[in-house]
Short mmCIF file of C-alpha atoms and ligand atoms in Angstrom, two decimals:
data_model
loop_
_atom_site.label_atom_id
_atom_site.label_comp_id
_atom_site.label_asym_id
_atom_site.label_seq_id
_atom_site.Cartn_x
_atom_site.Cartn_y
_atom_site.Cartn_z
CA MET A 1 20.09 -3.75 -3.66
CA SER A 2 17.50 -5.50 -4.20
CA ILE A 3 17.97 -8.84 -2.05
CA GLN A 4 16.47 -11.76 -4.13
CA GLU A 5 16.17 -15.36 -3.62
CA ARG A 6 14.80 -18.29 -5.41
CA HIS A 7 12.08 -20.13 -3.66
CA VAL A 8 9.95 -23.27 -4.34
CA ILE A 9 6.38 -22.28 -4.43
CA ALA A 10 3.41 -24.91 -4.61
CA CYS A 11 0.09 -24.03 -6.58
CA PRO A 12 -2.84 -23.91 -4.99
CA ALA A 13 -4.64 -24.69 -7.62
CA CYS A 14 -2.56 -28.47 -8.91
CA GLN A 15 -0.25 -28.54 -6.11
CA ALA A 16 2.74 -28.00 -9.18
CA GLU A 17 5.78 -26.96 -7.61
CA LEU A 18 7.19 -23.91 -9.48
CA GLU A 19 10.15 -22.17 -8.95
CA GLY A 20 9.85 -18.42 -8.35
CA GLN A 21 12.42 -15.07 -7.45
CA LEU A 22 10.91 -13.37 -4.26
CA VAL A 23 12.52 -10.25 -2.83
CA ASP A 24 12.57 -9.71 0.68
CA SER A 25 13.87 -5.88 -0.46
CA LEU A 26 13.09 -3.98 -2.80
CA ASN A 27 15.05 -0.87 -4.17
CA ALA A 28 13.38 0.66 -7.21
CA ARG A 29 16.19 2.96 -7.99
CA ARG A 30 18.53 -0.42 -8.84
CA HIS A 31 15.58 -2.40 -10.25
CA PRO A 32 12.62 -0.21 -11.82
CA HIS A 33 11.42 -3.61 -13.32
CA LEU A 34 10.15 -4.31 -10.36
CA ARG A 35 8.51 -1.10 -9.49
CA GLU A 36 6.77 -1.78 -13.00
CA ALA A 37 5.78 -5.32 -11.68
CA LEU A 38 4.77 -4.06 -8.57
CA LEU A 39 2.17 -1.18 -10.87
CA ALA A 40 1.10 -3.89 -13.14
CA ARG A 41 -0.38 -5.60 -9.86
CA ARG A 42 2.51 -8.73 -10.98
CA LEU A 43 4.94 -8.50 -8.48
CA HIS A 44 5.50 -12.40 -6.49
CA VAL A 45 2.37 -13.23 -9.03
CA PHE A 46 3.26 -16.37 -11.00
CA ASP A 47 1.56 -18.11 -13.76
CA CYS A 48 1.88 -21.98 -12.71
CA THR A 49 3.42 -23.67 -15.89
CA VAL A 50 0.95 -26.54 -15.61
CA CYS A 51 -2.36 -25.34 -14.99
CA GLY A 52 -1.98 -21.41 -15.52
CA HIS A 53 -3.55 -20.59 -12.44
CA ALA A 54 -2.06 -16.96 -11.23
CA LEU A 55 -0.49 -17.38 -8.17
CA GLU A 56 0.52 -14.27 -5.60
CA VAL A 57 3.02 -14.78 -2.99
CA ASP A 58 2.18 -12.36 0.19
CA LYS A 59 5.34 -12.33 2.13
CA PRO A 60 7.07 -9.30 3.71
CA LEU A 61 8.99 -6.58 1.75
CA LEU A 62 10.70 -3.15 2.30
CA TYR A 63 9.87 -0.87 -0.80
CA VAL A 64 12.96 1.54 -0.84
CA ASP A 65 13.13 4.33 -3.50
CA PHE A 66 15.95 6.78 -3.00
CA ASP A 67 15.13 8.74 -6.20
CA ARG A 68 11.56 9.76 -5.42
CA PHE A 69 12.16 9.62 -1.22
CA GLN A 70 10.08 6.81 -0.47
CA PHE A 71 10.76 4.16 2.40
CA LEU A 72 7.84 1.53 2.31
CA GLY A 73 7.24 -1.30 4.96
CA CYS A 74 4.72 -3.94 3.23
CA VAL A 75 3.48 -6.87 5.82
CA PRO A 76 0.59 -9.36 4.30
CA GLY A 77 -3.11 -8.10 5.23
CA THR A 78 -3.41 -10.40 7.96
CA GLU A 79 -1.05 -8.64 9.93
CA ARG A 80 -3.30 -5.62 10.03
CA ARG A 81 -4.47 -5.72 13.72
CA HIS A 82 -0.93 -5.64 14.64
CA GLY A 83 -0.68 -2.51 12.34
CA ARG A 84 0.90 -0.75 15.66
CA HIS A 85 4.04 -3.58 15.91
CA HIS A 86 4.80 -2.83 12.09
CA ALA A 87 4.43 0.34 11.81
CA GLU A 88 7.07 1.17 14.97
CA ALA A 89 9.50 -1.49 13.37
CA LEU A 90 9.00 0.42 10.13
CA VAL A 91 9.96 3.54 11.86
CA GLY A 92 13.20 1.45 13.56
CA ALA A 93 14.05 0.81 10.17
CA PHE A 94 14.21 4.10 8.97
CA ASP A 95 15.87 5.78 11.83
CA ARG A 96 18.54 3.03 11.44
CA ALA A 97 19.08 3.45 7.56
CA VAL A 98 18.30 7.16 6.94
CA ARG A 99 18.08 8.91 9.81
CA SER A 100 21.20 7.25 11.10
CA GLY A 101 22.81 6.53 7.57
CA PRO A 102 24.98 8.38 5.53
CA ALA A 103 25.05 12.27 6.24
CA GLU A 104 24.06 13.37 3.22
CA LEU A 105 21.10 10.58 3.09
CA ALA A 106 20.42 11.87 6.85
CA ALA A 107 20.04 15.44 5.47
CA GLN A 108 17.15 14.45 3.52
CA ALA A 109 15.47 12.42 6.01
CA ASP A 110 12.19 14.78 6.21
CA ARG A 111 11.71 14.76 2.59
CA PHE A 112 10.98 10.97 2.78
CA LEU A 113 7.48 8.80 2.92
CA VAL A 114 7.66 6.40 5.00
CA ARG A 115 4.32 4.27 5.26
CA ILE A 116 3.73 0.79 6.56
CA THR A 117 1.38 -0.64 3.96
CA PHE A 118 -0.53 -3.87 4.30
CA GLY A 119 -0.87 -5.96 0.75
CA TYR A 120 0.84 -5.39 -2.27
CA GLU A 121 -2.04 -3.48 -3.04
CA GLU A 122 -1.48 -0.85 -0.70
CA LEU A 123 1.82 -0.63 -1.42
CA ARG A 124 0.92 -0.16 -4.88
CA GLU A 125 -1.62 2.39 -4.12
CA LYS A 126 1.12 4.53 -2.07
CA VAL A 127 3.40 4.69 -4.90
CA ALA A 128 0.74 5.50 -7.26
CA ILE A 129 -0.64 8.16 -5.08
CA ASP A 130 3.08 9.53 -4.71
CA ALA A 131 3.63 9.38 -8.62
CA ALA A 132 0.48 11.26 -9.39
CA GLY A 133 1.55 14.05 -6.86
CA LEU A 134 -1.14 13.47 -4.68
CA TYR A 135 -1.16 13.67 -0.43
CA ASP A 136 -2.20 10.26 0.60
CA LEU A 137 -3.85 11.14 3.88
CA ALA A 138 -6.15 13.48 1.30
CA VAL A 139 -6.78 10.66 -0.69
CA GLU A 140 -7.79 8.75 2.23
CA ALA A 141 -10.10 11.61 3.70
CA LEU A 142 -11.44 11.53 0.05
CA LYS A 143 -12.31 7.95 -0.01
CA ALA A 144 -13.95 8.00 3.33
CA ARG A 145 -16.38 10.76 1.56
CA LEU A 146 -17.08 8.96 -1.40
CA VAL A 147 -18.04 5.65 0.23
CA ALA A 148 -20.48 7.75 2.71
CA ALA A 149 -22.19 9.44 0.06
CA GLU A 150 -22.98 6.38 -2.10
CA PRO A 151 -25.51 4.02 -0.67
CA TRP A 152 -23.85 1.39 -2.87
CA PHE A 153 -20.86 0.92 -1.40
CA GLN A 154 -22.71 0.51 1.78
CA ARG A 155 -25.12 -2.36 0.25
CA GLU A 156 -22.37 -3.87 -1.68
CA GLU A 157 -20.10 -3.74 1.66
CA VAL A 158 -17.29 -2.22 -0.26
CA VAL A 159 -14.58 -0.85 2.55
CA THR A 160 -12.82 1.37 1.29
CA LEU A 161 -11.48 2.39 -2.29
CA SER A 162 -8.03 1.76 -3.83
CA PHE A 163 -6.36 4.07 -5.90
CA ASP A 164 -5.43 3.69 -9.23
CA GLY A 165 -4.00 6.50 -11.10
CA LEU A 166 -5.13 9.70 -12.61
CA GLU A 167 -7.32 9.83 -15.83
CA ASP A 168 -6.19 12.55 -18.54
CA ASP A 169 -8.97 14.59 -17.68
CA GLY A 170 -7.71 15.03 -14.08
CA ARG A 171 -10.11 12.38 -12.44
CA LEU A 172 -9.02 9.98 -9.91
CA ARG A 173 -9.75 6.60 -10.77
CA PHE A 174 -10.35 3.99 -7.82
CA TYR A 175 -11.44 0.08 -7.51
CA PRO A 176 -14.02 -0.67 -4.48
CA THR A 177 -11.99 -2.99 -2.07
CA TRP A 178 -14.09 -5.64 -0.02
CA LEU A 179 -13.12 -6.90 3.41
CA LEU A 180 -12.14 -10.39 2.40
CA ALA A 181 -10.66 -9.76 -1.01
CA ARG A 182 -6.43 -9.45 -1.08
CA ARG A 183 -6.89 -7.26 -4.07
CA ALA A 184 -8.83 -4.18 -5.21
CA SER A 185 -11.66 -5.47 -7.24
CA VAL A 186 -10.27 -3.97 -10.91
CA GLY A 187 -13.20 -3.82 -13.74
CA HIS A 188 -15.66 -1.88 -10.91
CA THR A 189 -14.20 1.68 -11.53
CA VAL A 190 -15.37 4.69 -9.58
CA TRP A 191 -14.19 7.56 -10.67
CA ALA A 192 -13.89 11.34 -8.54
CA GLN A 193 -13.73 14.60 -10.04
CA ARG A 194 -9.94 16.42 -9.63
CA ARG A 195 -11.99 19.22 -7.48
CA LEU A 196 -13.31 16.78 -5.07
CA TYR A 197 -9.80 15.79 -4.38
CA ASP A 198 -8.66 19.70 -4.16
CA ASP A 199 -11.71 20.38 -1.76
CA VAL A 200 -10.22 17.73 0.65
CA PHE A 201 -6.52 18.74 0.19
CA ALA A 202 -7.33 22.39 1.11
CA GLU A 203 -8.33 21.18 4.01
CA HIS A 204 -5.28 19.05 4.72
CA GLU A 205 -4.21 20.88 8.11
CA THR A 206 -7.51 19.68 10.10
CA LEU A 207 -8.06 16.51 8.55
CA LEU A 208 -6.96 14.47 11.16
CA ASP A 209 -9.31 16.77 13.43
CA GLN A 210 -11.87 15.46 11.58
CA LEU A 211 -10.82 11.56 11.23
CA PRO A 212 -8.49 11.22 13.87
CA GLY A 213 -8.28 7.47 13.21
CA LEU A 214 -7.14 8.19 9.55
CA ALA A 215 -3.49 8.50 10.54
CA SER A 216 -0.73 7.12 13.34
CA GLY A 217 2.52 7.59 12.46
CA PRO A 218 3.65 6.13 9.09
CA HIS A 219 -0.13 4.06 9.15
CA VAL A 220 -2.21 6.58 6.55
CA SER A 221 -5.11 4.33 5.70
CA LEU A 222 -9.48 4.89 6.00
CA LEU A 223 -8.99 0.97 6.73
CA ARG A 224 -7.51 1.72 10.47
CA LEU A 225 -10.88 3.27 11.13
CA ALA A 226 -12.59 -0.37 10.44
CA PHE A 227 -9.82 -2.63 12.09
CA ASP A 228 -8.36 -2.33 15.76
CA THR A 229 -5.01 -1.77 15.12
CA THR A 230 -3.02 -2.25 18.36
CA ALA A 231 -2.98 -5.97 19.07
CA PRO A 232 0.44 -7.13 20.17
CA SER A 233 2.47 -8.89 17.61
CA PRO A 234 3.16 -12.68 18.62
CA GLN A 235 6.62 -12.26 19.40
CA GLU A 236 5.43 -9.24 22.19
CA ARG A 237 3.08 -11.42 23.83
CA PRO A 238 4.15 -12.71 27.27
CA ALA A 239 4.75 -16.42 27.05
CA SER A 240 1.58 -18.09 29.12
ZN1 LIG B 301 -1.16 -25.08 -11.09
#
């Protein structure tokens, strides 16, 4: 099931109080419209009925799709420095729900994509990469090469790219992401020829030797190289 609750949300622009439904757990098989909302960058986005401001509520959620074998955790981007903690919590949740779940499901456990993500853009990206039949580790390695090869990215302080989708001719479409932006900057489109991806994918078994920080357990992201993700979560810190 998708667990939905009604929440009162204050508009940051005009302070009006809005009521909206927020999900803690999103089951894409039961609620395909929520998957569509995520892909359209509209999940937990509400248009203020008073001033029209589009506000996004950034809250943790678990995204599960049993048809596509996806088990994806999402926590706000501000939690990135506690990445290791969230990665371990997600693996624990997966083990309880799937590996130790009903026998029929447990038998399929190794088919699942299990990933921790930080913010809905990253969650959206994992779903979009899988839908395009691409391997996320190869996409992250491709981003590293694209960013390193183009001085414009460094000049503009672009930290990574966000995969948006495939063009009809097979090119990969990305949007640049700035460090402080919560969303990829839709509009500044970057394309990569499919053969560049295929070249990276051909090396998929050695990508982690080349860029060891690119993945750890369920956390696969070029941004891992930009952040220390090992800070203990507040709950883990000893009381002082
Ligand atoms: Zn408003």
